[in-house]
């Protein structure tokens, strides 16, 4: 059982086609993850990358926190069920399931036990001796499932396992797979293009399109809160109804107007569109309205509610037994005649007496609607909004945002008339010494995040708050204006947010080159320190190991003396046992041969009887027909009926041999088939018997050797152990000497081990020739002498956040860096800064691949 | 009442008769040479009374067959054994090499794959025997030129050229079997020996059959290599020996040729019919996959 | 020209359009080819100079271990846990140097004039004339010089490539060690069975291929430029393109060109007729046997397979005897008056050519029958049913469904059969030995005859008769290759364009 981590997985084929782009996911242990999406969206490629059948262009894959990027499929401890079952046609079911374990040299008794366990879990007990071609699709799929679960792998991968089965069987197999998942508690990763399977099986579903992840969420969230129009259209049958509309914000409600119409059709309450940005509610932006067919109904008690009623002309029905889908067109839009989507699907208990062509009224349940921006097709009412957009105006050093306040010096805007300020959600942090205070209006829980809507001087915005906050509390928060974007009324950007990360280039260098260039004694000291630490660690390990060895040898010596007496007699017992098993095997062989001959004779006998029976049966039929024909001919003389009787008789004669042949063939087939299964069974029993007795013999020999010559076995054992120990120590020492540095212009910075591993993992041996772009956040710098030299140029003051702008030269060109330091630095002072590597993001500059 | 439209077969009875006639004529044309061969092998051509015009020989004799085993100029058994040994080892080695090449070319993906296939295609376009002088020289270097078993080396060396049919067969085995073994813990070697070989019984038999019958029918290589090796006449293969008989000045050994031909054809034809199913499958399946 | 317009044309206009497209296709092919050249040159240039900069890198950045690799191949690998690979490299270098010293260099030196010890070896020459023994002592043999020269060139090429590989591997090994990834000796044995399994599989076949096919072919191409023949058996010299010129220059009636042109014409004619007769007759027989109503299908098929079962040389020699002077068939022809007097069937040109084609169909039809019945089995049945519903007559069904389907599937097979027939040695040699001959044996280009193909002419020139003009045969062999290559390029191109037009499938 294991968790699975995919970090920035890219799959780029040699011809440049990007199959999978930036796939990130953390899968906890025991989850049932479903990859779903149209064909060609990269879901199978991702699965095959996890399985190791395709190599990962960049990015890291951890199975149970061991890095498996370069591991062979067989070492990743995963199992896979293929779409076309991939069973070995020439092996019986038993051999198919046991093949994996026989390759890994698992003792035969254990294999036998495991196969029996898997067989009764999947109900394949009586098919064990059959060949795959003699079994139905469902049974074959269960065999490949059995083969997979047999090795109780860390992760089970299923590649569209049910797509070759018919509908009824698919339902059964679906329930079997989910039952299997509960029973085994292994992590399942299931790929399908059928969204019904995704919704029913998955604890979490990943919707993908053209290699990109659209949304990862539980099936219910996907159904209710799709992140964009594609997910909304893909999940749920029948497809969601989509209409082009415009939103117009009124005093106490929001009007929904069909595109190119005048009067509003539907009315939404204000808090439904609270999280939408204001620009969508002005009525100029095209919006796509989407709602499920069960959220619109034509029943009386719904219509009685009176609001949001639309007229629908019915075009046709789809009766599914338990419910009926009414397909129709909205009257208002219909008369416009343009081809925008007018079709609407309504779910109703029955036809309700309507006939195609009627015009009926239907009420849309407005709470359950989805709204998407027509351009980007992304939802405008996300559960957790990314940013708050608030009106603001700035006049001569004064800013009217949260009430009148002085404009922080470094906002580069002097005059702005009713513009907007967009603040990312995490630019507004709730904390005690916040400069702005607001009253909490309502609190919502979205997954792990609690979201509070806070009102400050009449303006509403959303903030992330802790668990305990309730409506009505007072809350203080700080605002980081450096990350704000200012826009004027025509939505043109007036001030860009300050880049939150500064970029520096560096090259990757190993210890030798760094040491030669800088002759800096501290590096050598660091290296020796590290080596010394490792040496010391291995010193005591070796001591403990030696002690243990001593003890084991002494113990073995005692056992040796005790048992010496009985060695001779034990040896005799063993020899006798060998003799016995040989005899037993010979006997079993004779018995097996006899059984086989007997079975063959028996079956030959059955076959003969069967053939005789068929011949008799058909002969009788033929004679009867002949007699009936003769008799008919004698009886009546009318030429017409005689001719038709004669033709029907000749047709009978013509088709008789073929009919008989097919019947014979059918029956002999089933007989042969039984014979084959029986013979297979005999063979399997016999070979198992031989194998088991051989294994037992080997086992006894081993036990004999161990008990009678404990000293010799333990010494040999420990020799092996010491060799392994030395090798391990040597490896560790060699690795300890490895130190790597980032070289910024002249300054060398030692990198911690985990980061170096990540970089080396990503780049391989070409790491020395690559240029890396280090993106350092404002608080990512620390003062360190000898580091990069910067001159503080100016102070950027964003109210709560104070940043110093420093200029320096790197590789000859000017670089500006913003740092926020506790101690205040005088302008023009020269300081030495070094990036704190843990806080930075490291990219490989050329192909812009993120490594850390 | 309208005439009852019974099954179509009754209607075109005349067509069927015509078809049978054509087929039997074709069979006669195709069987006549062998029929004639068998008759000639019993004909006592040397006897002056023998009337060469008639197809059915007027004088029957058995000494043609006797000559095969007694006449020193026609050491038939020796020839037959030579060819059998050559054919056996060629079949063995060539099957292994052809299977290995076609498996590698069809299922393994490696850098020079396309290049190798194109090279083999181009090499196939050159007339083969022009290189014989060089091959003979190489055999001389290896000191093999005096024994006719060097023919085995000559036939098996170019076996990579005939990978085509076997590759067609290996392409039909689904790729997911390889992947299943990879995941089960096997190496590509296990895939080859434990999955692919047991599954490709038909193509193995087809290759054995084709490479076994090759040496019996080959005439060109055999004649050149044996001639220069000067180990007449016992060192001949059957093909070269019998061809030698026909080009002799007097045609007194012609009867022996017919008898020899009959004796050679019987075992090979028997083998062929025993494995006919695989041969038909190989040709119909593999050759067309092109 | 949209498809609708195309369909609206009459049959004859459509034929013209097709022909137009065919030539346009070839034209377009050439245009694309030339358009692609600049790009190809760029790629080539990049390929050429990339090895040099890796070598530069290796020298600059490599440690002293890597630098020694420049001299001692495989040294760095040996010292860093890649013993097997290192040993292989070193072994190759030693063998190569030993070979160069003992045979390579001396033979390369003589390559200029292909051996100069004419004086000494000529004394042996007359021994050969008297046919006493082929084996000679001492003196230069141009044949061995040329052969060894080719082998040396090949080895030198391989040496350079392996030398470069050993340095590149050493450099990447060093980088890996810097990065902490150490090679393991056992890794070689894991790889050979798994990721590098193809090298294990292909090693022996490729050695066989190079030794017994590639070197002979190269040797053949090169001897085309010498005057190696019966008279110049031991010492021959470079003659440049004279052999080729010979084919096209002396156009007088007894010159090489006339024979070449006649034989070439007959070869192409023969290949065309043989391929199509075999193909269509085979298909007709296959259709006949696989017709629904026919019983005893197995019998008919076994009869035809008998001809494949019996070794080809038996049946061909037999038919040869039947057509020889006193053969039974020749008597028949005499009664029918086709041939006069005592000459055999192969004495008059037209009859022998027709006979060869007939015998070729006799041999080839069963083979094509098998293939066609194989394909007939998997023509989708519903095509016929829909045609029957549309009321198509059996003949229409054949032309509309079976024929196009067969042509589409057997396109490449037809091409390979055509090439096979151009090089079809057995039929001609075993049957008619090229008779009736043109009577030009005295010219030294073999006793070429009317029914001789290029291939049999080459055989005669190089193998039979006293003064075997081997070099001219090689030149002719190269010409045959060029012809086949041109044909296969055109046909291959055309069959593609035909396929797109018809887009049957």
Short mmCIF file of N, CA, C and O in Angstrom, two decimals, chain A residues 35-111:
data_model
loop_
_atom_site.label_atom_id
_atom_site.label_comp_id
_atom_site.label_asym_id
_atom_site.label_seq_id
_atom_site.Cartn_x
_atom_site.Cartn_y
_atom_site.Cartn_z
N UNK A 35 -8.60 8.59 -13.97
CA UNK A 35 -8.23 9.56 -15.03
C UNK A 35 -9.31 9.45 -16.10
O UNK A 35 -9.56 8.35 -16.62
N UNK A 36 -9.95 10.57 -16.38
CA UNK A 36 -11.04 10.49 -17.39
C UNK A 36 -10.85 11.64 -18.38
O UNK A 36 -10.22 12.67 -18.04
N UNK A 37 -11.30 11.44 -19.58
CA UNK A 37 -11.17 12.51 -20.58
C UNK A 37 -11.38 11.93 -21.96
O UNK A 37 -11.40 10.70 -22.12
N UNK A 38 -11.57 12.81 -22.96
CA UNK A 38 -11.78 12.28 -24.33
C UNK A 38 -10.53 11.54 -24.80
O UNK A 38 -9.47 11.65 -24.19
N UNK A 39 -10.64 10.78 -25.89
CA UNK A 39 -9.45 9.99 -26.31
C UNK A 39 -8.37 10.98 -26.80
O UNK A 39 -8.69 12.03 -27.38
N UNK A 40 -7.13 10.64 -26.50
CA UNK A 40 -6.01 11.47 -26.95
C UNK A 40 -5.71 12.60 -25.98
O UNK A 40 -4.97 13.53 -26.31
N UNK A 41 -6.25 12.50 -24.74
CA UNK A 41 -5.99 13.63 -23.82
C UNK A 41 -4.80 13.32 -22.92
O UNK A 41 -4.52 14.06 -22.00
N UNK A 42 -4.11 12.18 -23.12
CA UNK A 42 -2.89 11.92 -22.36
C UNK A 42 -3.13 11.11 -21.10
O UNK A 42 -2.23 10.91 -20.29
N UNK A 43 -4.37 10.61 -20.90
CA UNK A 43 -4.63 9.86 -19.66
C UNK A 43 -3.88 8.53 -19.69
O UNK A 43 -3.21 8.16 -18.72
N UNK A 44 -3.93 7.82 -20.85
CA UNK A 44 -3.22 6.54 -20.88
C UNK A 44 -1.71 6.78 -20.80
O UNK A 44 -0.99 6.02 -20.16
N UNK A 45 -1.24 7.85 -21.45
CA UNK A 45 0.22 8.11 -21.42
C UNK A 45 0.67 8.31 -19.98
O UNK A 45 1.68 7.75 -19.55
N UNK A 46 -0.13 9.06 -19.22
CA UNK A 46 0.27 9.29 -17.81
C UNK A 46 0.32 7.96 -17.07
O UNK A 46 1.28 7.67 -16.36
N UNK A 47 -0.71 7.11 -17.29
CA UNK A 47 -0.74 5.82 -16.59
C UNK A 47 0.50 5.00 -16.97
O UNK A 47 1.18 4.42 -16.12
N UNK A 48 0.84 5.03 -18.29
CA UNK A 48 1.99 4.22 -18.72
C UNK A 48 3.29 4.79 -18.17
O UNK A 48 4.26 4.07 -17.92
N UNK A 49 3.30 6.12 -17.91
CA UNK A 49 4.52 6.70 -17.31
C UNK A 49 4.65 6.23 -15.86
O UNK A 49 5.73 5.89 -15.39
N UNK A 50 3.51 6.14 -15.19
CA UNK A 50 3.57 5.65 -13.79
C UNK A 50 4.04 4.20 -13.80
O UNK A 50 4.86 3.78 -12.98
N UNK A 51 3.55 3.43 -14.82
CA UNK A 51 3.91 2.00 -14.86
C UNK A 51 5.36 1.84 -15.30
O UNK A 51 5.97 0.80 -15.04
N UNK A 52 5.94 2.84 -15.96
CA UNK A 52 7.33 2.73 -16.42
C UNK A 52 7.42 2.22 -17.84
O UNK A 52 8.50 1.93 -18.35
N UNK A 53 6.26 2.08 -18.50
CA UNK A 53 6.31 1.58 -19.89
C UNK A 53 6.71 2.72 -20.82
O UNK A 53 7.12 2.49 -21.95
N UNK A 54 6.52 3.96 -20.38
CA UNK A 54 7.01 5.11 -21.18
C UNK A 54 7.88 5.94 -20.24
O UNK A 54 7.55 6.08 -19.04
N UNK A 55 8.97 6.49 -20.77
CA UNK A 55 9.83 7.25 -19.85
C UNK A 55 9.34 8.68 -19.71
O UNK A 55 8.73 9.24 -20.63
N UNK A 56 9.63 9.25 -18.56
CA UNK A 56 9.09 10.58 -18.18
C UNK A 56 10.05 11.63 -18.74
O UNK A 56 11.25 11.57 -18.44
N UNK A 57 9.55 12.54 -19.59
CA UNK A 57 10.47 13.55 -20.16
C UNK A 57 11.10 14.35 -19.01
O UNK A 57 12.30 14.37 -18.85
N UNK A 58 10.29 15.00 -18.21
CA UNK A 58 10.88 15.67 -17.02
C UNK A 58 9.88 15.56 -15.88
O UNK A 58 8.72 15.22 -16.12
N UNK A 59 10.33 15.89 -14.72
CA UNK A 59 9.43 15.83 -13.56
C UNK A 59 9.75 14.59 -12.75
O UNK A 59 10.51 13.72 -13.20
N UNK A 60 9.19 14.50 -11.58
CA UNK A 60 9.52 13.38 -10.69
C UNK A 60 8.28 12.58 -10.33
O UNK A 60 7.20 13.14 -10.19
N UNK A 61 8.50 11.27 -10.20
CA UNK A 61 7.40 10.37 -9.80
C UNK A 61 7.86 9.60 -8.57
O UNK A 61 8.93 8.97 -8.60
N UNK A 62 7.14 9.77 -7.47
CA UNK A 62 7.50 9.04 -6.24
C UNK A 62 6.41 8.01 -5.97
O UNK A 62 5.23 8.34 -5.96
N UNK A 63 6.81 6.74 -5.77
CA UNK A 63 5.84 5.73 -5.29
C UNK A 63 6.25 5.41 -3.86
O UNK A 63 7.38 4.94 -3.63
N UNK A 64 5.37 5.75 -2.92
CA UNK A 64 5.70 5.51 -1.50
C UNK A 64 7.03 6.18 -1.18
O UNK A 64 7.95 5.54 -0.70
N UNK A 65 7.18 7.44 -1.50
CA UNK A 65 8.35 8.33 -1.32
C UNK A 65 9.67 7.69 -1.69
O UNK A 65 10.71 8.02 -1.11
N UNK A 66 9.69 6.74 -2.68
CA UNK A 66 11.00 6.42 -3.32
C UNK A 66 10.89 6.90 -4.77
O UNK A 66 9.88 6.68 -5.43
N UNK A 67 11.97 7.55 -5.23
CA UNK A 67 11.94 8.12 -6.58
C UNK A 67 12.04 6.97 -7.59
O UNK A 67 12.92 6.12 -7.47
N UNK A 68 11.09 6.86 -8.53
CA UNK A 68 11.10 5.67 -9.42
C UNK A 68 11.33 6.05 -10.88
O UNK A 68 11.15 5.22 -11.77
N UNK A 69 11.71 7.33 -11.12
CA UNK A 69 11.81 7.77 -12.53
C UNK A 69 12.59 6.80 -13.40
O UNK A 69 12.16 6.41 -14.47
N UNK A 70 13.80 6.39 -12.88
CA UNK A 70 14.66 5.57 -13.77
C UNK A 70 14.49 4.08 -13.49
O UNK A 70 15.20 3.27 -14.03
N UNK A 71 13.51 3.76 -12.62
CA UNK A 71 13.40 2.33 -12.25
C UNK A 71 12.73 1.53 -13.35
O UNK A 71 11.87 2.04 -14.07
N UNK A 72 13.10 0.26 -13.49
CA UNK A 72 12.43 -0.64 -14.44
C UNK A 72 11.00 -0.89 -13.94
O UNK A 72 10.78 -0.90 -12.73
N UNK A 73 10.05 -1.16 -14.86
CA UNK A 73 8.68 -1.45 -14.40
C UNK A 73 8.65 -2.55 -13.34
O UNK A 73 7.91 -2.47 -12.38
N UNK A 74 9.54 -3.55 -13.51
CA UNK A 74 9.40 -4.70 -12.59
C UNK A 74 9.87 -4.32 -11.18
O UNK A 74 9.45 -4.96 -10.21
N UNK A 75 10.71 -3.25 -11.04
CA UNK A 75 11.18 -2.92 -9.68
C UNK A 75 10.24 -1.94 -9.01
O UNK A 75 10.44 -1.60 -7.85
N UNK A 76 9.21 -1.44 -9.74
CA UNK A 76 8.37 -0.39 -9.12
C UNK A 76 7.27 -1.00 -8.26
O UNK A 76 6.47 -0.28 -7.68
N UNK A 77 7.19 -2.34 -8.21
CA UNK A 77 6.17 -2.99 -7.39
C UNK A 77 4.78 -2.46 -7.74
O UNK A 77 4.01 -2.01 -6.87
N UNK A 78 4.49 -2.46 -9.05
CA UNK A 78 3.13 -2.05 -9.48
C UNK A 78 2.55 -3.22 -10.29
O UNK A 78 3.28 -4.09 -10.73
N UNK A 79 1.25 -3.21 -10.45
CA UNK A 79 0.63 -4.25 -11.31
C UNK A 79 -0.32 -3.53 -12.25
O UNK A 79 -0.83 -2.45 -11.93
N UNK A 80 -0.50 -4.09 -13.42
CA UNK A 80 -1.30 -3.38 -14.44
C UNK A 80 -2.29 -4.34 -15.10
O UNK A 80 -1.94 -5.50 -15.38
N UNK A 81 -3.50 -3.85 -15.31
CA UNK A 81 -4.52 -4.63 -16.04
C UNK A 81 -4.71 -3.93 -17.39
O UNK A 81 -4.97 -2.72 -17.44
N UNK A 82 -4.54 -4.71 -18.46
CA UNK A 82 -4.53 -4.08 -19.80
C UNK A 82 -5.94 -4.07 -20.39
O UNK A 82 -6.82 -4.83 -19.97
N UNK A 83 -6.10 -3.24 -21.42
CA UNK A 83 -7.42 -3.13 -22.05
C UNK A 83 -7.76 -4.44 -22.75
O UNK A 83 -8.87 -4.93 -22.62
N UNK A 84 -6.76 -5.06 -23.45
CA UNK A 84 -7.10 -6.33 -24.10
C UNK A 84 -6.58 -7.50 -23.25
O UNK A 84 -6.13 -8.50 -23.78
N UNK A 85 -6.59 -7.34 -21.92
CA UNK A 85 -6.29 -8.39 -20.92
C UNK A 85 -4.84 -8.89 -21.00
O UNK A 85 -4.28 -9.30 -20.00
N UNK A 86 -4.21 -8.92 -22.16
CA UNK A 86 -2.80 -9.35 -22.31
C UNK A 86 -2.54 -10.63 -21.55
O UNK A 86 -1.60 -10.71 -20.75
N UNK A 87 -3.41 -11.64 -21.71
CA UNK A 87 -3.13 -12.95 -21.08
C UNK A 87 -2.25 -13.76 -22.02
O UNK A 87 -2.31 -13.60 -23.24
N UNK A 88 -1.38 -14.64 -21.42
CA UNK A 88 -0.49 -15.43 -22.28
C UNK A 88 -1.32 -16.59 -22.86
O UNK A 88 -1.70 -17.51 -22.14
N UNK A 89 -1.58 -16.56 -24.19
CA UNK A 89 -2.54 -17.51 -24.77
C UNK A 89 -2.14 -18.97 -24.57
O UNK A 89 -2.98 -19.84 -24.50
N UNK A 90 -0.81 -19.24 -24.45
CA UNK A 90 -0.43 -20.66 -24.44
C UNK A 90 -0.32 -21.19 -23.01
O UNK A 90 0.13 -22.31 -22.81
N UNK A 91 -0.71 -20.41 -22.03
CA UNK A 91 -0.59 -20.89 -20.63
C UNK A 91 -2.00 -21.05 -20.04
O UNK A 91 -2.91 -20.29 -20.40
N UNK A 92 -2.12 -22.00 -19.12
CA UNK A 92 -3.45 -22.12 -18.47
C UNK A 92 -3.61 -20.96 -17.49
O UNK A 92 -2.66 -20.23 -17.21
N UNK A 93 -4.82 -20.81 -16.97
CA UNK A 93 -5.12 -19.68 -16.05
C UNK A 93 -4.16 -19.74 -14.87
O UNK A 93 -3.57 -18.72 -14.47
N UNK A 94 -3.93 -20.95 -14.34
CA UNK A 94 -3.04 -21.09 -13.17
C UNK A 94 -1.66 -20.52 -13.52
O UNK A 94 -1.10 -19.68 -12.82
N UNK A 95 -1.13 -20.97 -14.67
CA UNK A 95 0.24 -20.51 -15.03
C UNK A 95 0.24 -19.01 -15.28
O UNK A 95 1.16 -18.29 -14.89
N UNK A 96 -0.87 -18.50 -15.92
CA UNK A 96 -0.92 -17.06 -16.19
C UNK A 96 -0.77 -16.26 -14.91
O UNK A 96 0.02 -15.32 -14.84
N UNK A 97 -1.54 -16.71 -13.89
CA UNK A 97 -1.50 -15.92 -12.63
C UNK A 97 -0.17 -16.11 -11.92
O UNK A 97 0.36 -15.19 -11.31
N UNK A 98 0.39 -17.32 -12.07
CA UNK A 98 1.60 -17.60 -11.26
C UNK A 98 2.86 -17.11 -11.98
O UNK A 98 3.95 -17.12 -11.40
N UNK A 99 2.72 -16.65 -13.23
CA UNK A 99 3.93 -16.33 -14.04
C UNK A 99 4.77 -15.27 -13.34
O UNK A 99 6.00 -15.41 -13.23
N UNK A 100 4.10 -14.22 -12.83
CA UNK A 100 4.84 -13.12 -12.19
C UNK A 100 5.71 -13.65 -11.06
O UNK A 100 6.90 -13.35 -10.97
N UNK A 101 5.10 -14.50 -10.22
CA UNK A 101 5.85 -14.97 -9.04
C UNK A 101 6.91 -15.98 -9.44
O UNK A 101 8.02 -15.97 -8.89
N UNK A 102 6.62 -16.83 -10.44
CA UNK A 102 7.66 -17.80 -10.82
C UNK A 102 8.89 -17.04 -11.34
O UNK A 102 10.03 -17.42 -11.08
N UNK A 103 8.65 -15.90 -12.03
CA UNK A 103 9.81 -15.13 -12.53
C UNK A 103 10.64 -14.62 -11.36
O UNK A 103 11.85 -14.47 -11.45
N UNK A 104 9.92 -14.36 -10.22
CA UNK A 104 10.69 -13.78 -9.09
C UNK A 104 11.16 -14.88 -8.15
O UNK A 104 11.52 -14.61 -7.02
N UNK A 105 11.16 -16.11 -8.64
CA UNK A 105 11.75 -17.23 -7.89
C UNK A 105 11.10 -17.36 -6.50
O UNK A 105 11.80 -17.58 -5.50
N UNK A 106 9.78 -17.14 -6.45
CA UNK A 106 9.10 -17.33 -5.14
C UNK A 106 8.89 -18.84 -4.98
O UNK A 106 8.56 -19.53 -5.96
N UNK A 107 9.09 -19.40 -3.74
CA UNK A 107 8.92 -20.85 -3.59
C UNK A 107 7.52 -21.31 -4.02
O UNK A 107 6.54 -20.59 -3.86
N UNK A 108 7.45 -22.52 -4.57
CA UNK A 108 6.23 -22.99 -5.24
C UNK A 108 5.05 -23.08 -4.29
O UNK A 108 3.93 -22.72 -4.63
N UNK A 109 5.34 -23.50 -3.05
CA UNK A 109 4.20 -23.65 -2.13
C UNK A 109 3.51 -22.30 -1.95
O UNK A 109 2.30 -22.17 -2.01
N UNK A 110 4.33 -21.24 -1.82
CA UNK A 110 3.73 -19.92 -1.57
C UNK A 110 2.91 -19.50 -2.80
O UNK A 110 1.80 -19.01 -2.68
N UNK A 111 3.48 -19.78 -4.01
CA UNK A 111 2.74 -19.40 -5.23
C UNK A 111 1.38 -20.08 -5.23
O UNK A 111 0.33 -19.47 -5.45
#
